[in-house]
Tab-separated table of C-alpha atoms in Angstrom:
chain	number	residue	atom	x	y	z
A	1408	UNK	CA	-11.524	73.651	72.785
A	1409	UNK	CA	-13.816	75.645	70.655
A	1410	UNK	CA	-14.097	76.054	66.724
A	1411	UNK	CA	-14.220	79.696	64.496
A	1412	UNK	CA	-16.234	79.648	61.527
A	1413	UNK	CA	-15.559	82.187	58.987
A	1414	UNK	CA	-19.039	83.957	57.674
A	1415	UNK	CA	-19.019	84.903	53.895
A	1416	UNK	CA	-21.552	88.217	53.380
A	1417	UNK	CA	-23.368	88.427	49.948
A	1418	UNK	CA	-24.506	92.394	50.726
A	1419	UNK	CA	-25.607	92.769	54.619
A	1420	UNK	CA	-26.904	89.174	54.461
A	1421	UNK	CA	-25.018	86.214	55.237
A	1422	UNK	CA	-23.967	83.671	52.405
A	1423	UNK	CA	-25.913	80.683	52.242
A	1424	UNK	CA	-22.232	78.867	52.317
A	1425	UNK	CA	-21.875	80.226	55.853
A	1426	UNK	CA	-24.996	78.459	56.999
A	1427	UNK	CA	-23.870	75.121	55.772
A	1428	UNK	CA	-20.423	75.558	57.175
A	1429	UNK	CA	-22.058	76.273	60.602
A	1430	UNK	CA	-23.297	72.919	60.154
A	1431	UNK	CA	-20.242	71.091	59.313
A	1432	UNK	CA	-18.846	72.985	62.339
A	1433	UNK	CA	-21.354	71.452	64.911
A	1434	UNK	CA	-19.919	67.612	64.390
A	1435	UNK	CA	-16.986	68.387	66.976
A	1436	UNK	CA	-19.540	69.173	69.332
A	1437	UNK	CA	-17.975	72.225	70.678
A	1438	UNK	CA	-18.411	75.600	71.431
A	1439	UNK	CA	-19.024	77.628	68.117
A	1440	UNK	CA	-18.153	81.149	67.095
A	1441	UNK	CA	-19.062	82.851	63.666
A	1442	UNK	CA	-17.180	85.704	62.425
A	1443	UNK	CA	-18.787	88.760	61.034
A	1444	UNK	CA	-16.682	91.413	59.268
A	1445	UNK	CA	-16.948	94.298	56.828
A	1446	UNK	CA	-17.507	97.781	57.028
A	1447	UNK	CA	-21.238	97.989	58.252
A	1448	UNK	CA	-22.291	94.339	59.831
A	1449	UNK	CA	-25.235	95.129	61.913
A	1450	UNK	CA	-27.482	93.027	59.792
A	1451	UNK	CA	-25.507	90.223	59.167
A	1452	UNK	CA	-24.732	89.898	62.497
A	1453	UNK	CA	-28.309	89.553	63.719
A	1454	UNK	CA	-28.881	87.476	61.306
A	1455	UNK	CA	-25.635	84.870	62.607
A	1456	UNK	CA	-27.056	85.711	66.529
A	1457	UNK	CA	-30.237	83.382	65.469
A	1458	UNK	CA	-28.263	80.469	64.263
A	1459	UNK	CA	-28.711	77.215	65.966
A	1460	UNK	CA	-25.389	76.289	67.687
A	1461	UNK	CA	-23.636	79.739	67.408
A	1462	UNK	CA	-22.106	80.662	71.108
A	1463	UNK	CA	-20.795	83.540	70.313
A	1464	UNK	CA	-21.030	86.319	66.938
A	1465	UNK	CA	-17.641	88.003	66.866
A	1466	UNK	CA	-17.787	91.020	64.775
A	1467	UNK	CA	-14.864	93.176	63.349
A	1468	UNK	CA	-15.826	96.522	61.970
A	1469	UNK	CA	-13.747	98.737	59.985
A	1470	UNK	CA	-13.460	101.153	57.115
A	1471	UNK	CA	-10.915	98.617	55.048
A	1472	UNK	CA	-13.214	95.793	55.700
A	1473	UNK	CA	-15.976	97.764	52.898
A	1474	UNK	CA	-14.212	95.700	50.030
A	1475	UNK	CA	-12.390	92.810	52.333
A	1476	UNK	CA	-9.081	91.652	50.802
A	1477	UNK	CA	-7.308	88.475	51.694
A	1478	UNK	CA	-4.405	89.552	53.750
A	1479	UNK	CA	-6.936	91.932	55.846
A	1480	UNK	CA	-8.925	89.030	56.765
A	1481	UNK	CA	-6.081	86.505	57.268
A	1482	UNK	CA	-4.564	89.250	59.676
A	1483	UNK	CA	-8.045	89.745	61.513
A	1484	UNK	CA	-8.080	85.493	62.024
A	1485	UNK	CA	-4.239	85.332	63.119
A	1486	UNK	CA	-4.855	87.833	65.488
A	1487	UNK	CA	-7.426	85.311	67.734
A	1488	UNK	CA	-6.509	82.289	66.069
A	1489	UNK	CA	-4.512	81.238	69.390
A	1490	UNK	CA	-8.256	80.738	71.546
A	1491	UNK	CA	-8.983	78.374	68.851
A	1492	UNK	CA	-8.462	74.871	67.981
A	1493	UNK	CA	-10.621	74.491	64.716
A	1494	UNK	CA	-10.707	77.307	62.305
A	1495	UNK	CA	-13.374	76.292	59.435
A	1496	UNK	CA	-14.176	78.155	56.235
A	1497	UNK	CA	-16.662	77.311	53.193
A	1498	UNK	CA	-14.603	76.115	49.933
A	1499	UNK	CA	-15.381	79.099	48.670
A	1500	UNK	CA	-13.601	81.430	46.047
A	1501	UNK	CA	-12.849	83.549	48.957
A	1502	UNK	CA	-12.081	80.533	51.792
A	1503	UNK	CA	-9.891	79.302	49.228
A	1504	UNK	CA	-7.551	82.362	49.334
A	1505	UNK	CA	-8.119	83.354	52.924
A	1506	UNK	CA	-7.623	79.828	54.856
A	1507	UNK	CA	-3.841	78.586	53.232
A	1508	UNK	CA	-2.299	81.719	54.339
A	1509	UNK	CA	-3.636	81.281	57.760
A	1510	UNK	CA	-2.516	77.825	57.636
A	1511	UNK	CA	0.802	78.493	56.494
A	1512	UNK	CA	1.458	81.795	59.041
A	1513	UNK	CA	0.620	79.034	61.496
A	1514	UNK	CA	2.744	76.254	60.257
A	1515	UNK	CA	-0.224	73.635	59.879
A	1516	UNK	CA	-1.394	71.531	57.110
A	1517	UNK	CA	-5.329	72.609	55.845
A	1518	UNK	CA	-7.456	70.077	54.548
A	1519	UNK	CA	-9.275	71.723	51.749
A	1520	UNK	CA	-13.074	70.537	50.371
A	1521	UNK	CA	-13.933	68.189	53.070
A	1522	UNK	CA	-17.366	66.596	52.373
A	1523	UNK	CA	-17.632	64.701	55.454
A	1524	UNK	CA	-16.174	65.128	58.884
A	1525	UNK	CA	-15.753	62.282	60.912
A	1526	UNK	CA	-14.770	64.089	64.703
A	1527	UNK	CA	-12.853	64.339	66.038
A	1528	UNK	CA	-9.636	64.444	63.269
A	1529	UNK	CA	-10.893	62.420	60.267
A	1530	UNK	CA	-12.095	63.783	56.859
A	1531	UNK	CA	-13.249	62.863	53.552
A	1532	UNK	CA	-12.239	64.963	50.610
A	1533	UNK	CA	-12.665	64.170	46.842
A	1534	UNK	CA	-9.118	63.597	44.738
A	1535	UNK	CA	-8.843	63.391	40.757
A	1536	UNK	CA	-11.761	65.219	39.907
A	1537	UNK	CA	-13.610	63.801	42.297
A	1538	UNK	CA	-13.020	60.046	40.902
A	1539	UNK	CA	-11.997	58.573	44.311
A	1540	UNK	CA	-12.447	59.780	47.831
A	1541	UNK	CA	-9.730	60.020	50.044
A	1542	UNK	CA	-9.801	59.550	54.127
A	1543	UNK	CA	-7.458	61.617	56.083
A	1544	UNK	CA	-6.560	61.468	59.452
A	1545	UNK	CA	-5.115	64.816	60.945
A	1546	UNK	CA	-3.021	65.341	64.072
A	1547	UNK	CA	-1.737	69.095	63.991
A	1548	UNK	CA	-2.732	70.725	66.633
A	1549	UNK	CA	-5.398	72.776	65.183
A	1550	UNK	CA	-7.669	71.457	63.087
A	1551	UNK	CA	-8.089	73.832	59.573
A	1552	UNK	CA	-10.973	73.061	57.557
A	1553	UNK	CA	-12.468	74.353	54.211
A	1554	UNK	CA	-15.368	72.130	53.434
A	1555	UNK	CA	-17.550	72.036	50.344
A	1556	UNK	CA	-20.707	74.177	51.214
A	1557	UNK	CA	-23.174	71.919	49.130
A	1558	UNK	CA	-22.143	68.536	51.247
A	1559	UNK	CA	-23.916	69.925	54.250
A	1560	UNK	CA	-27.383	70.813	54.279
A	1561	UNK	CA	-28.010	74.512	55.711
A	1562	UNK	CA	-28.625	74.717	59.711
A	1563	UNK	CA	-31.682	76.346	60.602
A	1564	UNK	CA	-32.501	79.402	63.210
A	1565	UNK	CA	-32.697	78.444	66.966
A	1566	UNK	CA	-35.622	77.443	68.550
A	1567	UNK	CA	-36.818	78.627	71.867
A	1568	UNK	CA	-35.606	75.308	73.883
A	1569	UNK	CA	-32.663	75.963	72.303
A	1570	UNK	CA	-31.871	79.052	74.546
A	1571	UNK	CA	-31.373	83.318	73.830
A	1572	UNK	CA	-29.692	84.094	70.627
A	1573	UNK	CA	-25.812	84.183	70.701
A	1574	UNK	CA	-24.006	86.204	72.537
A	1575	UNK	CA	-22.209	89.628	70.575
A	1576	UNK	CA	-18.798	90.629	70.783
A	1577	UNK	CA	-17.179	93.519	69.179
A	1578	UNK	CA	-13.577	92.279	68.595
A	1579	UNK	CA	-10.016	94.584	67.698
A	1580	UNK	CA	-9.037	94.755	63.933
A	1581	UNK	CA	-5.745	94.835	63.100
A	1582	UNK	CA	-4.489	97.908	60.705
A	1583	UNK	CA	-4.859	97.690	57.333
A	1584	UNK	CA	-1.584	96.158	55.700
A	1585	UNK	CA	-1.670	97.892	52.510
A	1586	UNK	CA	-0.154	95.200	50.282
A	1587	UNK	CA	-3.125	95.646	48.125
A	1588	UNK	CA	-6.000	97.377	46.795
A	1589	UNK	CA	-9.554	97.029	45.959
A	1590	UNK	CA	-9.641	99.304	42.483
A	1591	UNK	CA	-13.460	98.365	41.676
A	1592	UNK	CA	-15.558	95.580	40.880
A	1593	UNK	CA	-18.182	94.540	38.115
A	1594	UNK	CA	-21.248	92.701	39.918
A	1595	UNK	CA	-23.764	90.807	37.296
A	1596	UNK	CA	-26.764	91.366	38.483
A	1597	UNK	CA	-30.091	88.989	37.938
A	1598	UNK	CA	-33.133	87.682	39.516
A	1599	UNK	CA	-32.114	84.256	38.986
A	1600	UNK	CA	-30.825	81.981	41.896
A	1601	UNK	CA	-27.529	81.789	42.876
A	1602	UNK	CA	-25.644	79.653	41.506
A	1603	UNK	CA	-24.168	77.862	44.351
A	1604	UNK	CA	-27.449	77.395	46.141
A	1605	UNK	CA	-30.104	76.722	43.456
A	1606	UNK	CA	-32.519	74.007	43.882
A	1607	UNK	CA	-31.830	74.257	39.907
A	1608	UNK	CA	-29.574	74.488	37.088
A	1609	UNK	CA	-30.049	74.619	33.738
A	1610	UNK	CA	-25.860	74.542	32.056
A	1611	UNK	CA	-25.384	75.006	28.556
A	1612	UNK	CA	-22.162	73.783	26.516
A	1613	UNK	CA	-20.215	75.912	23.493
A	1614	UNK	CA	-22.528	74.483	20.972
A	1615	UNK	CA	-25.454	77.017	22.203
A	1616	UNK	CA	-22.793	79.473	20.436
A	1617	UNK	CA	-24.112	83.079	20.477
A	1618	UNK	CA	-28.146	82.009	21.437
A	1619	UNK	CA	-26.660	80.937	25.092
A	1620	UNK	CA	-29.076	83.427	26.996
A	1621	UNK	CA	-31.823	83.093	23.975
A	1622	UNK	CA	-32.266	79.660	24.563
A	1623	UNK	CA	-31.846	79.206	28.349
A	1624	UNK	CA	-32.757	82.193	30.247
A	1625	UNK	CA	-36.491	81.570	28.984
A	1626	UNK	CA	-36.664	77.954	30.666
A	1627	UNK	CA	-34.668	78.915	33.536
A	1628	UNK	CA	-37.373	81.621	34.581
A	1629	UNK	CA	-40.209	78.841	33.984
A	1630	UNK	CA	-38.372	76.252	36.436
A	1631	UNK	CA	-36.685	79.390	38.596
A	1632	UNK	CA	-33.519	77.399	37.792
A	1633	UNK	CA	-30.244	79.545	37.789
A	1634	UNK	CA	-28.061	79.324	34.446
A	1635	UNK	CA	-24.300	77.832	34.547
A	1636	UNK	CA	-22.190	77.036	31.415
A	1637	UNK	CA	-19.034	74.906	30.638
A	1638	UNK	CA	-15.681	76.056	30.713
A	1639	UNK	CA	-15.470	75.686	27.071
A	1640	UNK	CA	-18.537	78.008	26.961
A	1641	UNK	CA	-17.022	80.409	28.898
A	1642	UNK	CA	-13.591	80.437	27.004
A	1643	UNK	CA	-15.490	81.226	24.062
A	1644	UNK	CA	-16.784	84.413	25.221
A	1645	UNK	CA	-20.934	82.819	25.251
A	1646	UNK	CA	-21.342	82.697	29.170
A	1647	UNK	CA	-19.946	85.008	31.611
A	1648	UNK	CA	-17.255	83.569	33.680
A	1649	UNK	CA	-19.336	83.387	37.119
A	1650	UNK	CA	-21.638	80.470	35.193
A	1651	UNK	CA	-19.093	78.167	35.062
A	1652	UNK	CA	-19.621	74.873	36.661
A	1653	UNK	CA	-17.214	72.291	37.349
A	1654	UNK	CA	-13.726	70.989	39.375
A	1655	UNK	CA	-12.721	74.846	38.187
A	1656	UNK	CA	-15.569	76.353	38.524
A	1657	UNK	CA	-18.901	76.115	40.875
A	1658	UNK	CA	-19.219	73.011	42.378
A	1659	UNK	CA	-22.847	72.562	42.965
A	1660	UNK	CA	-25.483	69.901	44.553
A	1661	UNK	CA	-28.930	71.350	43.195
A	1662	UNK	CA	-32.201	69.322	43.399
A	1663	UNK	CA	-32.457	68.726	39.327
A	1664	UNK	CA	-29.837	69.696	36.821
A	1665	UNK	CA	-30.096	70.073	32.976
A	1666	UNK	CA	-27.130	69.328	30.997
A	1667	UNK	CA	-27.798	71.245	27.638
A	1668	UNK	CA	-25.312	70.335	24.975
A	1669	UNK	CA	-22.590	69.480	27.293
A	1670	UNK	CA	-20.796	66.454	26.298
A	1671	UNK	CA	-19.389	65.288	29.968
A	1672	UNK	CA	-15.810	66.207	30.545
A	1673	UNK	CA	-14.494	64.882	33.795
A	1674	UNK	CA	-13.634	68.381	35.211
A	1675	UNK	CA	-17.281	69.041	34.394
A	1676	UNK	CA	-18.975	66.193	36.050
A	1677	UNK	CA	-16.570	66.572	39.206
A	1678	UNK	CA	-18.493	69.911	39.949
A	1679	UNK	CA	-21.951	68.231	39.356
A	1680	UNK	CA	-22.152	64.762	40.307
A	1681	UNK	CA	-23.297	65.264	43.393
A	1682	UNK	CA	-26.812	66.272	41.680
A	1683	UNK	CA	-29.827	64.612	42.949
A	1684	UNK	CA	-31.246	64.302	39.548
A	1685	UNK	CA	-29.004	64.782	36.072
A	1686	UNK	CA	-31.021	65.459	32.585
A	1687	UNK	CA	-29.009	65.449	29.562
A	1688	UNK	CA	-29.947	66.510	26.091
A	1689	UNK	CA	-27.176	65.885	23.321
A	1690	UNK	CA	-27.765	65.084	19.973
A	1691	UNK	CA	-24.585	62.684	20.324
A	1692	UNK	CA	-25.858	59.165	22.165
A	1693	UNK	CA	-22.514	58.452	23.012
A	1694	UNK	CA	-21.902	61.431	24.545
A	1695	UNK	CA	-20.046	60.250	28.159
A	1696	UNK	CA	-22.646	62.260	30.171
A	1697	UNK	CA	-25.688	59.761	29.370
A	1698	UNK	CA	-23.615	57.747	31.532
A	1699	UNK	CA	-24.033	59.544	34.707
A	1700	UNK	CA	-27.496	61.367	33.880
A	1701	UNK	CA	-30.511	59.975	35.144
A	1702	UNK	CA	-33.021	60.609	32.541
A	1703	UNK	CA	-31.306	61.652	29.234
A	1704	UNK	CA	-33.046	62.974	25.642
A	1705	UNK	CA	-30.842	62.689	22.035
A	1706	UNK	CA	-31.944	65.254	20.140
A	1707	UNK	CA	-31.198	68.386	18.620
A	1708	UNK	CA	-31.059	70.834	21.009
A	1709	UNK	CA	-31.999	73.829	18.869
A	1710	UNK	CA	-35.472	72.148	18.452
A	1711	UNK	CA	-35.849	70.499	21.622
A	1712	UNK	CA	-35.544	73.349	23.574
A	1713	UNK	CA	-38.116	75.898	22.486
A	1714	UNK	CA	-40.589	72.429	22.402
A	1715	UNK	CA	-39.763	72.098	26.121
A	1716	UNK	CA	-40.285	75.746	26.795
A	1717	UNK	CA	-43.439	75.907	25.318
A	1718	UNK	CA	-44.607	72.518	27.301
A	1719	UNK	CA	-43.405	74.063	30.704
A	1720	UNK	CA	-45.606	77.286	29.506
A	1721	UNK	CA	-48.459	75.462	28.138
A	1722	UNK	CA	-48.184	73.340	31.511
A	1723	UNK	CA	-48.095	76.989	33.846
A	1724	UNK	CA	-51.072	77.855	31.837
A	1725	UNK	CA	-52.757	74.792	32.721
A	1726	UNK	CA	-51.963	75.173	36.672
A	1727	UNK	CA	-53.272	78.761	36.945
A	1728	UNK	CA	-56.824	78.796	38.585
């Protein structure tokens, strides 16, 4: 019995996601091997060898694997999937299209966005926008798991007592199958956090209209916070699509988020309740997300949000030797 965690790459570096899955992975107990695939995965996979609880780094190298597409990577996971009996992904945009078709080629069920494993077959997953949690208990024969990155803190490198680094293994990729193409790709690229990882997030809603960036980007470098945005913010063209946070968006955990102008929707707050602290500022006091924020500020944002730039400035200023 042994489990195969799927590693997500952002560049030659693995995905923070991937180090949180490893730790979901270690409640069975069991052996653990992370793959590694793309074109060129040298780095990444010295950077999986250190991980605490990794057995074994399997990589799969090939020229198709430069711009990985889903049935390329499902193929690659069929073709060892029989030496496994739990195959665990991140709930990621990518684990989301990768691990069904695995599932269904193999004729199991997948539980999807666990945020708690209870070993050896029970799981927690959020249902109805996360207003009730559900416990399931599975009994197919192998065990496949997506499970929601931020629920897990991130392992950690191994320690000396903890023995040499994992072992490396080179491992066959099928052909390409061609059903498919990567064209090209538009990458957004900023010095912020990411999203998914940030310790925090400053959102905005629609009503920021067209001074979106004016107004946030200028506190979010002050609190090195990353930016997200409603889904009504992104429909209306404000935010770019990769901001949005919520059940169809991001789902994220972040140390402190600030709720600009976002009124509360439930597919909204299912992507951020899990926040350690909530700030909301909305000029409406009825506004649903007061309910769930833990400090919040009525106001108009357009005036309280240059006054709380200039007091984090003012407050920078006043730190500086």
């Amino acid at each position: 019995m042994s489990v195969l965690v799927l590693a997500e790459r952002d560049g030659a570096q693995l995905k923070p996601s991937t180090y949180q899955a490893m730790t979901a992975a270690a409640v069975w107990e069991l052996p653990i091997d992370l793959l590694v695939y793309g074109d060129e995965v040298e780095v990444a996979a010295a950077e999986a060898k250190q991980l605490a609880g990794v057995r074994r780094v399997l990589t799969a190298e090939a020229g198709h694997f430069q711009y990985p597409l889903v049935e390329d990577v499902q193929e690659l996971v069929l073709s060892i999937a029989s030496q496994y009996t739990h195959i665990l992904s991140a709930h990621s945009v990518f684990g989301k299209s990768v691990v069904p078709g695995i599932a269904a080629r193999l004729d199991i069920a997948p539980i999807t966005d666990v945020i708690e494993i209870q070993a050896p077959s029970t799981y927690v997953r959020p249902a109805y926008a996360g207003n009730i949690l559900t416990t399931i208990e599975n009994h197919e024969p192998v065990q496949i798991i997506t499970v929601r990155a931020t629920a897990f803190r991130a392992t950690v490198s191994r320690t000396n007592d903890q023995g040499d680094d994992a072992e490396l293994i080179s491992i066959d990729v099928p052909p390409a199958r061609e059903i498919s193409q990567w064209i090209s790709e538009q990458l957004t690229h900023s010095e912020r956090p990411e999203l998914n990882s940030a310790r925090v997030v400053i959102a905005g809603g629609r009503s920021l209209g067209e001074d979106f960036n004016a107004l946030l980007d200028p506190i979010a470098v002050q609190l090195d916070a990353a930016i997200g945005a409603t889904r009504a913010c992104v429909d209306a063209g404000f935010a770019a699509n990769d901001l949005q946070v919520g059940q169809t968006g991001t789902i994220i955990a972040p140390e402190l988020y600030i709720a600009v102008g976002i009124s509360g929707a439930m597919q909204h707050l299912a992507g951020i309740k899990d926040s350690k602290i909530i700030v909301a500022i909305n000029h409406d006091p009825d506004a649903p997300i007061f309910k769930h924020a833990d400090y919040g500020l009525v106001g108009d944002l357009f005036t309280v949000l240059p006054e709380l730039n200039a007091a984090l400035q003012l407050n920078a200023e006043l730190q500086q030797p």
